[in-house]
Amino acid sequence: MKADYLIIGSGIAGLTIAIKLAEQFPDRKIIIVTKSSKEESNTQYAQGGIAVVMDEINDNFEKHIADTLICGDGLCDKEVVEIVVTEGPERLQELIDWGVQFDRTETGRLDLVKEGGHSDYRVVHHKDETGKEIERAVLAKAQQNDNIEFLDYHFAVDLLVADNRCNGAVVLDEKSGQQFLIYADFTVLATGGIGQLYQHTTNSVIATGDGIAMAIRANAEVDDMEFVQFHPTALYAKSEHTFLISEAVRGFGAHLKTKNGHRFMFGYDLRGELASRDIVSRSIETELKKSGEACVYLDCTHLEINAFQKHFPAITQYCWKQGIDVVKDWIPVFPTQHYLCGGITVNSFGQTSVENLFACGECSRTGLHGANRLASNSLLEAVVYAHRIFLFLKNKEIVSANVVFTLEDKLNKPQVSEEFIRDRDSMLRNLIQQNVGIVRNNEDLEKKKQQLLIWQEEFQSITQNYKLSKELGELRNKITVAFSMVVSSLKRTENRGCFYCDR
Ligand code: FAD
Ligand code: SIN
């Protein structure tokens, strides 16, 4: 197949770029490859909202910039922070123009809420299901364009790179098991996060770090892979998927308590429950180690219940189904993996170190987050960078490279057993959960690095000798990303933001 633009991923980042290119160039072809249903993504689960300065009386850009820099613990790129914060309002207006419905006050103004690390009310939201609403509207908008072709249930395997120039990707049709090549003049990785490397994560099943692994194999630069953000308040419950209790619930006034009712956060930070995520997660971890308990609690019982249920209908309902009545019960919560601050290194127009290859959204490392992301800055980063990639590509001629890649037919090769993939995956997730968590240790990391090296070699031979499936490809990618996270952790010598090592 051949496209002018190949976009891998159909979350907020991929869809936003696709819409802009499709509208600007009605005669050019855009292919979106996405490995699950079109909607399945981290975007779809975003709860809290998008942080944008919209209250010009109390809030201003300087305050949002300062909050982002403080949260990033000295490692943000200030210029990038300024770009993202100041371009936010225009990008938000675009989402509204595309049909995203954000909650409004009785006077028609956007309803702004607060989250951890924010000094003001600036999080724009759609109840507690902001991501679902964004994905709905943006996907509908993308589907109106005839020059965008969706290939859902298609797994991008590897990039087609020659002489440090990207020319498209190898793609697996998950239904037929057939691999094929898509040639493209420009390729964008918008493949999201890495949560599925952990046993406990708020992330979607798609978050297996594929884009980052492909970029690593293509020799693109990646950075800040040690900065994994843990969300302090995932619901502690027996269920397959770990459900998030939004930070906005604490912004609304909920208290974090131990089983005995001690409101412990003020013992760690003057901002109490609204300290930044790294601090709250580490404080909970310390409390849990002290008590030997498995969870702490969010107490919402003192809050105005009608307003709470109106703002958080999905959370209220989910808790109810788990037998928790937020009106009278405390919600059991524990910290879980949530977000990767690092990723594929890009410049301020989303360009990676490989020519004609771009990265956008959670898989990219722009410099915005530094050592720790400020709540609700991720959706914002995705739309701002999608626009900047579009601006760059708008002025670029389409010049197809004269290169031909060949694809080895692996259809007749044997299949790796499902049991092997399940077992290895479970060992990997256990290794990462235990060793690349909220508090790390160099000695353990060094040992695990050796184990990951062995698995990497093993997978090199497996992928050559066996038929590729999505599950096998994902596992190979997870091992590649895990190795990169461990190596980066070992390189960091001081504790910053969400990286903490007791050495
Ligand atoms: P995603 O939305 O994850 O999309 C990735 C896409 O890539 C998917 O379509 C996937 O199928 C596809 N893909 C991946 N690998 C391949 C492959 N090999 N081949 C083909 N396709 C592939 N951020 C905020 O700013 N505010 C919030 O309130 C907020 N709440 C959150 C709540 C939860 C529970 C979670 C998990 C995250 C939250 N975040 C929030 C973070 C934010 O949602 C994500 O960082 C952001 O949506 C990522 O968007 P993306 O487009 O980069 O990736
Ligand atoms: C949340 O709603 O707590 C998630 C916000 C975020 O990840 O930015």
XYZ file of C-alpha atoms and ligand atoms in Angstrom:
564
model
C 0.000 0.000 0.000
C 1.036 3.593 -0.439
C 0.041 6.733 1.460
C 1.263 10.279 1.624
C 0.968 10.189 5.401
C 0.944 7.089 7.591
C -0.329 7.598 11.117
C 0.030 4.795 13.637
C -2.563 5.142 16.398
C -6.109 6.461 16.672
C -6.077 8.202 20.055
C -6.257 11.991 20.414
C -2.757 12.490 18.948
C -3.139 10.415 15.772
C -6.683 11.516 14.991
C -5.943 15.223 15.468
C -3.035 15.154 13.026
C -5.046 13.112 10.516
C -7.973 15.563 10.523
C -5.737 18.571 9.973
C -3.799 16.967 7.120
C -6.956 15.620 5.492
C -8.610 19.046 5.525
C -5.533 20.860 4.259
C -4.784 18.334 1.485
C -8.024 16.808 0.161
C -6.058 15.152 -2.677
C -3.543 13.446 -0.458
C -4.038 10.072 1.172
C -3.763 9.463 4.903
C -3.754 5.945 6.335
C -4.420 5.399 10.037
C -3.259 2.005 11.264
C -4.647 1.010 14.644
C -4.254 -2.321 16.354
C -7.592 -2.668 18.080
C -11.015 -1.082 17.541
C -10.709 2.537 16.429
C -11.741 3.838 19.868
C -9.576 1.666 22.110
C -6.849 3.905 23.508
C -5.703 5.616 26.692
C -7.487 8.704 25.406
C -10.828 7.008 25.828
C -10.239 6.485 29.594
C -9.128 10.022 30.447
C -11.269 11.255 33.294
C -10.127 14.558 34.799
C -9.820 16.752 31.698
C -7.506 19.139 29.872
C -5.531 21.807 31.691
C -5.945 25.114 29.849
C -5.901 28.688 31.135
C -9.461 29.860 30.469
C -10.176 32.025 33.522
C -8.449 35.261 32.621
C -9.348 36.973 35.905
C -7.816 34.633 38.486
C -5.555 32.495 36.328
C -2.847 33.268 33.785
C -0.235 31.545 31.594
C 2.567 32.346 34.049
C 0.816 30.375 36.801
C 0.231 27.322 34.591
C 3.842 27.489 33.395
C 5.120 27.741 36.974
C 2.963 24.791 38.125
C 4.233 22.647 35.240
C 7.861 23.536 36.005
C 7.492 22.840 39.729
C 5.844 19.495 39.034
C 8.602 18.564 36.549
C 11.122 19.031 39.377
C 13.630 21.133 37.454
C 13.830 18.941 34.352
C 11.177 20.485 32.060
C 12.239 22.335 28.936
C 10.961 25.823 29.793
C 10.554 26.868 26.174
C 8.401 23.820 25.476
C 6.302 24.479 28.580
C 5.684 28.038 27.367
C 4.697 26.815 23.903
C 2.262 24.210 25.184
C 0.610 26.409 27.802
C 0.200 29.477 25.572
C -1.065 27.528 22.542
C -3.561 25.613 24.718
C -6.611 27.909 24.452
C -6.606 27.863 20.625
C -6.334 24.085 20.523
C -9.148 23.752 23.058
C -11.374 25.974 20.926
C -10.623 23.692 17.973
C -11.838 20.655 19.930
C -15.009 22.559 20.807
C -15.474 23.472 17.116
C -15.109 19.798 16.239
C -18.004 18.967 18.533
C -16.431 18.023 21.871
C -18.904 18.917 24.611
C -17.242 20.256 27.737
C -19.221 20.915 30.930
C -20.379 24.479 31.464
C -21.629 26.488 34.417
C -25.147 27.887 34.579
C -23.885 31.094 32.995
C -22.484 29.173 30.010
C -18.817 29.478 30.928
C -16.568 26.409 30.857
C -16.663 24.619 34.200
C -13.092 24.666 35.498
C -11.865 22.279 38.168
C -8.649 21.801 40.099
C -6.266 18.856 40.298
C -3.030 18.064 42.145
C -0.153 20.480 41.529
C -2.403 23.181 40.005
C -2.509 26.540 41.751
C -5.825 27.434 40.100
C -9.039 26.113 38.588
C -8.138 25.345 34.973
C -9.097 21.774 34.138
C -11.776 21.697 31.437
C -13.772 18.466 31.485
C -16.768 16.437 30.389
C -18.100 15.086 33.695
C -15.616 12.345 34.690
C -15.397 10.909 31.164
C -13.527 13.610 29.275
C -11.540 11.158 27.150
C -14.569 9.200 26.008
C -16.227 12.408 24.833
C -13.064 13.613 23.052
C -12.504 10.270 21.335
C -16.169 10.183 20.233
C -16.140 13.626 18.678
C -12.670 13.551 17.166
C -13.141 10.081 15.683
C -16.467 11.163 14.158
C -14.746 14.208 12.671
C -11.919 12.078 11.208
C -14.403 9.659 9.679
C -16.021 12.503 7.721
C -12.892 12.765 5.571
C -12.847 10.528 2.486
C -9.084 10.810 2.178
C -8.504 9.145 5.548
C -8.431 5.352 5.366
C -8.690 3.453 8.649
C -7.025 0.059 8.992
C -8.310 -1.135 12.351
C -7.164 -4.426 13.883
C -3.873 -3.869 12.075
C -0.680 -4.058 14.090
C 2.321 -1.938 13.072
C 5.315 -4.242 13.428
C 8.323 -2.173 12.407
C 9.327 0.963 10.566
C 10.775 0.932 7.052
C 14.003 2.816 7.551
C 16.915 3.227 5.145
C 19.758 5.729 5.532
C 18.069 7.160 8.612
C 14.920 8.037 6.621
C 11.538 6.527 7.420
C 9.506 5.319 4.446
C 6.510 3.727 6.154
C 5.954 0.565 8.139
C 5.477 -3.186 8.110
C 1.930 -3.956 9.179
C 0.213 -7.167 10.278
C -3.419 -7.758 9.397
C -4.527 -9.361 12.655
C -7.456 -11.199 11.074
C -5.626 -12.846 8.153
C -2.226 -13.095 9.872
C -0.672 -11.605 6.718
C 2.042 -8.950 6.903
C 2.413 -6.254 4.259
C 4.235 -2.994 3.640
C 2.788 0.497 3.705
C 5.031 3.011 1.976
C 4.565 6.582 3.136
C 6.386 9.840 2.664
C 5.802 10.840 6.263
C 5.091 8.554 9.214
C 3.755 9.547 12.628
C 3.991 7.356 15.709
C 1.007 8.089 17.967
C 0.972 4.763 19.752
C 0.450 5.864 23.378
C 1.880 4.543 26.616
C 3.449 1.511 28.280
C 1.094 0.616 31.162
C 0.795 -3.027 30.148
C 4.389 -3.613 31.233
C 3.044 -3.485 34.798
C 0.786 -5.802 36.765
C -1.259 -2.839 37.961
C -2.012 0.000 35.566
C -4.820 2.395 34.753
C -3.928 2.064 31.045
C -5.800 0.473 28.169
C -4.799 -2.992 26.913
C -3.224 -1.315 23.885
C -0.526 0.406 25.993
C 2.379 -1.948 25.247
C 5.006 0.596 24.186
C 4.992 -0.513 20.528
C 5.873 2.860 19.025
C 8.761 3.368 21.411
C 10.103 -0.123 20.700
C 9.814 0.405 16.931
C 11.631 3.716 17.298
C 14.404 2.077 19.328
C 14.846 -0.609 16.640
C 15.004 2.180 14.042
C 17.777 3.859 16.083
C 15.656 6.895 16.935
C 16.586 8.684 20.138
C 14.489 8.021 23.239
C 14.851 9.822 26.531
C 13.575 10.074 30.133
C 12.440 6.450 30.153
C 12.966 6.226 33.914
C 10.188 8.716 34.641
C 7.126 6.529 35.094
C 4.222 8.257 36.772
C 2.091 6.403 39.309
C -1.434 7.643 39.908
C -2.126 7.753 43.644
C -5.753 6.684 43.514
C -6.700 3.649 41.478
C -9.622 1.709 42.899
C -8.469 -1.211 45.002
C -10.864 -3.945 43.905
C -10.878 -7.433 42.509
C -11.375 -6.767 38.826
C -9.426 -7.402 35.667
C -9.110 -3.744 34.700
C -7.791 -1.243 37.243
C -10.313 1.572 37.422
C -9.121 5.119 38.110
C -10.597 7.412 40.737
C -9.821 10.771 39.177
C -7.561 13.299 40.823
C -10.457 15.709 40.330
C -12.194 13.862 43.188
C -9.478 15.185 45.507
C -9.794 18.533 43.734
C -13.462 18.427 44.726
C -12.441 18.047 48.374
C -12.093 14.311 49.095
C -9.681 13.362 51.891
C -7.065 10.609 51.839
C -7.111 8.546 55.007
C -5.531 5.458 56.503
C -7.768 2.623 57.657
C -7.782 4.232 61.114
C -9.041 7.523 59.732
C -5.764 9.455 59.899
C -5.645 12.163 57.204
C -1.953 11.681 56.522
C -1.074 13.873 53.506
C -0.420 17.088 55.458
C 2.367 15.218 57.252
C 4.162 14.997 53.883
C 3.294 18.199 52.003
C 1.652 21.507 52.824
C -0.645 21.074 49.820
C -2.126 17.975 51.438
C -4.160 15.802 49.054
C -3.424 18.246 46.227
C 0.332 17.855 46.234
C 1.706 16.605 42.897
C 1.215 12.937 42.021
C 4.758 11.764 42.689
C 4.555 13.084 46.245
C 1.081 11.696 46.959
C 1.951 8.265 45.509
C 5.190 8.035 47.476
C 3.447 9.137 50.668
C 0.790 6.448 50.223
C 3.489 3.857 49.554
C 5.235 4.890 52.791
C 1.961 4.651 54.755
C 1.241 1.212 53.291
C 4.733 -0.039 54.165
C 4.262 1.252 57.731
C 0.836 -0.318 58.202
C 1.214 -3.463 56.106
C -2.190 -2.684 54.559
C -2.902 -3.013 50.838
C -4.761 0.262 50.370
C -5.652 3.642 51.821
C -9.030 5.346 51.484
C -10.630 8.324 49.789
C -13.306 9.799 51.988
C -16.023 11.671 50.058
C -18.724 11.350 52.710
C -18.466 15.006 53.828
C -18.976 16.331 50.280
C -22.167 17.749 48.808
C -23.462 14.532 47.334
C -25.721 15.815 44.540
C -22.968 17.990 43.109
C -20.508 15.097 43.498
C -22.719 12.652 41.622
C -23.383 15.189 38.893
C -19.654 15.740 38.327
C -18.605 12.111 38.824
C -21.427 9.903 37.541
C -19.152 7.209 36.087
C -17.043 6.942 39.243
C -20.123 6.870 41.472
C -21.677 4.150 39.348
C -18.528 2.049 39.049
C -18.019 2.156 42.825
C -21.677 1.247 43.338
C -21.234 -1.847 41.154
C -18.272 -2.822 43.350
C -20.456 -2.536 46.452
C -19.087 0.886 47.483
C -21.619 3.618 48.209
C -19.646 6.886 48.021
C -22.303 8.587 50.176
C -21.339 6.547 53.219
C -18.342 4.331 52.360
C -14.721 5.324 51.958
C -13.267 4.305 48.582
C -10.260 1.924 48.851
C -7.412 3.169 46.647
C -3.771 2.355 45.886
C -1.098 3.825 43.556
C -0.712 2.196 40.138
C 1.271 2.831 36.972
C -0.410 5.576 34.963
C 1.822 7.440 32.512
C 5.280 7.489 30.921
C 6.816 10.977 31.000
C 9.638 10.006 28.637
C 9.545 8.409 25.206
C 10.697 9.123 21.659
C 12.699 12.346 21.646
C 11.136 15.049 19.465
C 11.862 18.681 18.735
C 9.250 21.436 18.995
C 7.667 20.299 15.689
C 7.425 16.648 16.684
C 10.360 15.518 14.528
C 12.290 12.514 15.792
C 15.975 11.930 15.077
C 14.953 9.779 12.069
C 14.082 11.787 8.967
C 10.383 11.905 8.008
C 9.433 10.185 11.255
C 7.352 12.082 13.814
C 6.069 11.152 17.260
C 3.117 12.669 19.074
C 1.217 12.137 22.335
C 2.193 9.810 25.128
C 4.820 7.898 23.126
C 6.805 11.104 22.575
C 9.203 12.969 24.834
C 8.807 16.667 24.166
C 10.397 18.070 27.333
C 7.065 19.322 28.685
C 6.848 16.948 31.636
C 10.436 16.824 32.863
C 10.641 14.390 35.771
C 6.901 14.338 36.420
C 3.786 15.303 34.470
C 1.343 17.843 35.848
C -2.215 16.449 35.940
C -4.221 16.960 32.731
C -1.233 18.231 30.761
C -1.136 15.128 28.562
C -4.213 15.671 26.408
C -3.048 19.266 26.094
C 0.416 18.224 24.929
C -1.101 15.864 22.351
C -3.268 18.523 20.687
C -0.594 21.214 20.749
C 2.019 18.924 19.194
C -0.438 17.468 16.677
C -0.953 21.018 15.456
C 2.774 21.740 15.354
C 3.463 18.579 13.348
C 0.701 19.664 10.972
C 2.259 23.145 10.629
C 5.586 21.567 9.760
C 4.134 19.114 7.232
C 1.933 21.770 5.636
C 4.997 23.324 4.059
C 6.715 20.110 3.081
C 6.634 18.829 -0.489
C 5.801 15.186 -1.020
C 8.980 13.613 -2.412
C 8.781 9.827 -2.500
C 12.048 8.045 -1.891
C 13.102 5.489 -4.447
C 13.619 2.599 -2.057
C 12.214 -0.890 -2.085
C 11.899 -3.091 0.975
C 11.278 -6.803 0.901
C 9.220 -8.756 3.347
C 10.087 -12.304 4.289
C 7.013 -14.510 4.094
C 6.613 -16.024 7.542
C 3.198 -17.576 7.012
C 4.557 -21.119 6.869
C 6.553 -20.811 10.032
C 5.390 -22.410 13.307
C 3.407 -20.441 15.844
C 4.669 -19.744 19.367
C 2.269 -21.288 21.890
C -0.185 -19.022 23.672
C 0.972 -20.538 26.934
C 4.584 -19.449 26.341
C 3.486 -15.885 25.580
C 1.241 -15.771 28.656
C 3.946 -17.104 30.969
C 6.716 -14.859 29.672
C 4.381 -11.861 29.785
C 3.466 -12.582 33.360
C 7.161 -12.947 34.344
C 7.964 -9.642 32.636
C 5.109 -7.760 34.313
C 6.120 -9.166 37.669
C 9.740 -8.102 37.098
C 8.741 -4.566 36.133
C 6.150 -4.170 38.895
C 8.669 -5.267 41.542
C 11.720 -3.413 40.259
C 10.665 -0.367 38.250
C 8.111 0.922 40.733
C 7.666 3.973 42.942
C 10.850 3.159 44.883
C 13.708 1.384 43.056
C 17.025 -0.129 43.978
C 20.183 -0.175 41.849
C 21.334 -3.644 42.834
C 18.021 -5.181 41.798
C 17.907 -3.094 38.639
C 21.363 -4.335 37.625
C 20.273 -7.972 38.046
C 17.069 -7.417 36.101
C 18.980 -5.755 33.299
C 20.839 -9.038 32.762
C 17.566 -10.981 32.713
C 16.097 -8.581 30.166
C 19.179 -8.927 27.975
C 18.646 -12.685 27.909
C 14.984 -12.247 26.975
C 15.886 -9.749 24.284
C 18.232 -12.246 22.652
C 15.676 -15.006 22.996
C 13.098 -12.849 21.226
C 15.445 -11.967 18.422
C 15.625 -15.627 17.534
C 11.899 -16.258 18.157
C 10.811 -13.467 15.833
C 13.074 -14.814 13.101
C 11.919 -18.392 13.372
C 8.241 -18.142 14.261
C 5.154 -16.659 12.712
C 4.372 -13.209 14.021
C 1.161 -12.513 15.905
C 0.056 -9.293 17.583
C 0.625 -10.871 21.013
C 4.154 -11.973 20.128
C 4.974 -8.567 18.651
C 3.647 -6.799 21.737
C 5.685 -8.973 24.070
C 8.858 -8.354 22.064
C 8.137 -4.613 22.265
C 7.496 -4.721 25.997
C 10.861 -6.416 26.578
C 12.611 -3.754 24.465
C 10.923 -0.941 26.391
C 11.528 -2.613 29.763
C 15.242 -2.824 28.993
C 15.318 0.847 28.069
C 13.526 1.806 31.326
C 15.943 -0.222 33.446
C 19.021 1.176 31.677
C 17.720 4.759 32.073
C 16.958 4.160 35.755
C 20.492 2.934 36.337
C 21.917 6.012 34.626
C 20.052 8.490 36.830
C 22.099 9.299 39.874
C 19.773 11.647 41.750
C 16.116 11.336 42.728
C 13.849 13.642 40.756
C 10.082 13.875 40.332
C 8.590 10.438 39.919
C 12.006 8.712 39.896
C 13.070 7.549 43.331
C 15.842 5.069 44.029
C 16.950 4.081 47.539
C 20.221 2.824 45.963
P -3.603 6.684 22.986
O -4.839 7.428 23.220
O -3.251 5.643 23.979
O -3.718 6.015 21.550
C -2.743 5.117 21.097
C -3.216 4.479 19.813
O -2.168 3.751 19.193
C -4.347 3.476 19.980
O -5.268 3.679 18.946
C -3.656 2.119 19.821
O -4.481 1.082 19.391
C -2.621 2.482 18.778
N -1.459 1.591 18.725
C -0.540 1.348 19.683
N 0.388 0.493 19.230
C 0.062 0.193 17.943
C 0.624 -0.643 16.951
N 1.725 -1.370 17.151
N 0.010 -0.712 15.759
C -1.125 -0.020 15.511
N -1.701 0.780 16.414
C -1.112 0.894 17.626
N -4.455 12.874 30.521
C -4.940 14.113 30.690
O -4.388 15.090 30.160
N -6.092 14.313 31.404
C -6.768 13.295 32.011
O -7.782 13.499 32.630
C -6.237 11.984 31.868
N -6.849 10.937 32.473
C -6.372 9.682 32.241
C -7.051 8.592 32.794
C -6.645 7.313 32.505
C -7.388 6.141 33.098
C -5.523 7.092 31.664
C -5.080 5.718 31.328
C -4.834 8.166 31.145
C -5.246 9.461 31.427
N -4.574 10.566 30.897
C -5.075 11.815 31.082
C -3.450 10.388 29.973
C -3.963 10.552 28.532
O -5.253 9.999 28.438
C -3.064 9.875 27.536
O -1.726 10.184 27.781
C -3.416 10.335 26.113
O -4.772 10.119 25.879
C -2.570 9.578 25.107
O -3.060 9.836 23.832
P -2.292 9.232 22.585
O -3.088 9.601 21.391
O -0.884 9.576 22.658
O -2.361 7.640 22.822
C -7.212 11.953 36.550
O -8.356 12.211 36.201
O -6.862 11.845 37.722
C -6.173 11.731 35.503
C -5.641 13.022 35.088
C -4.360 12.849 34.343
O -3.842 11.751 34.209
O -3.857 13.862 33.868
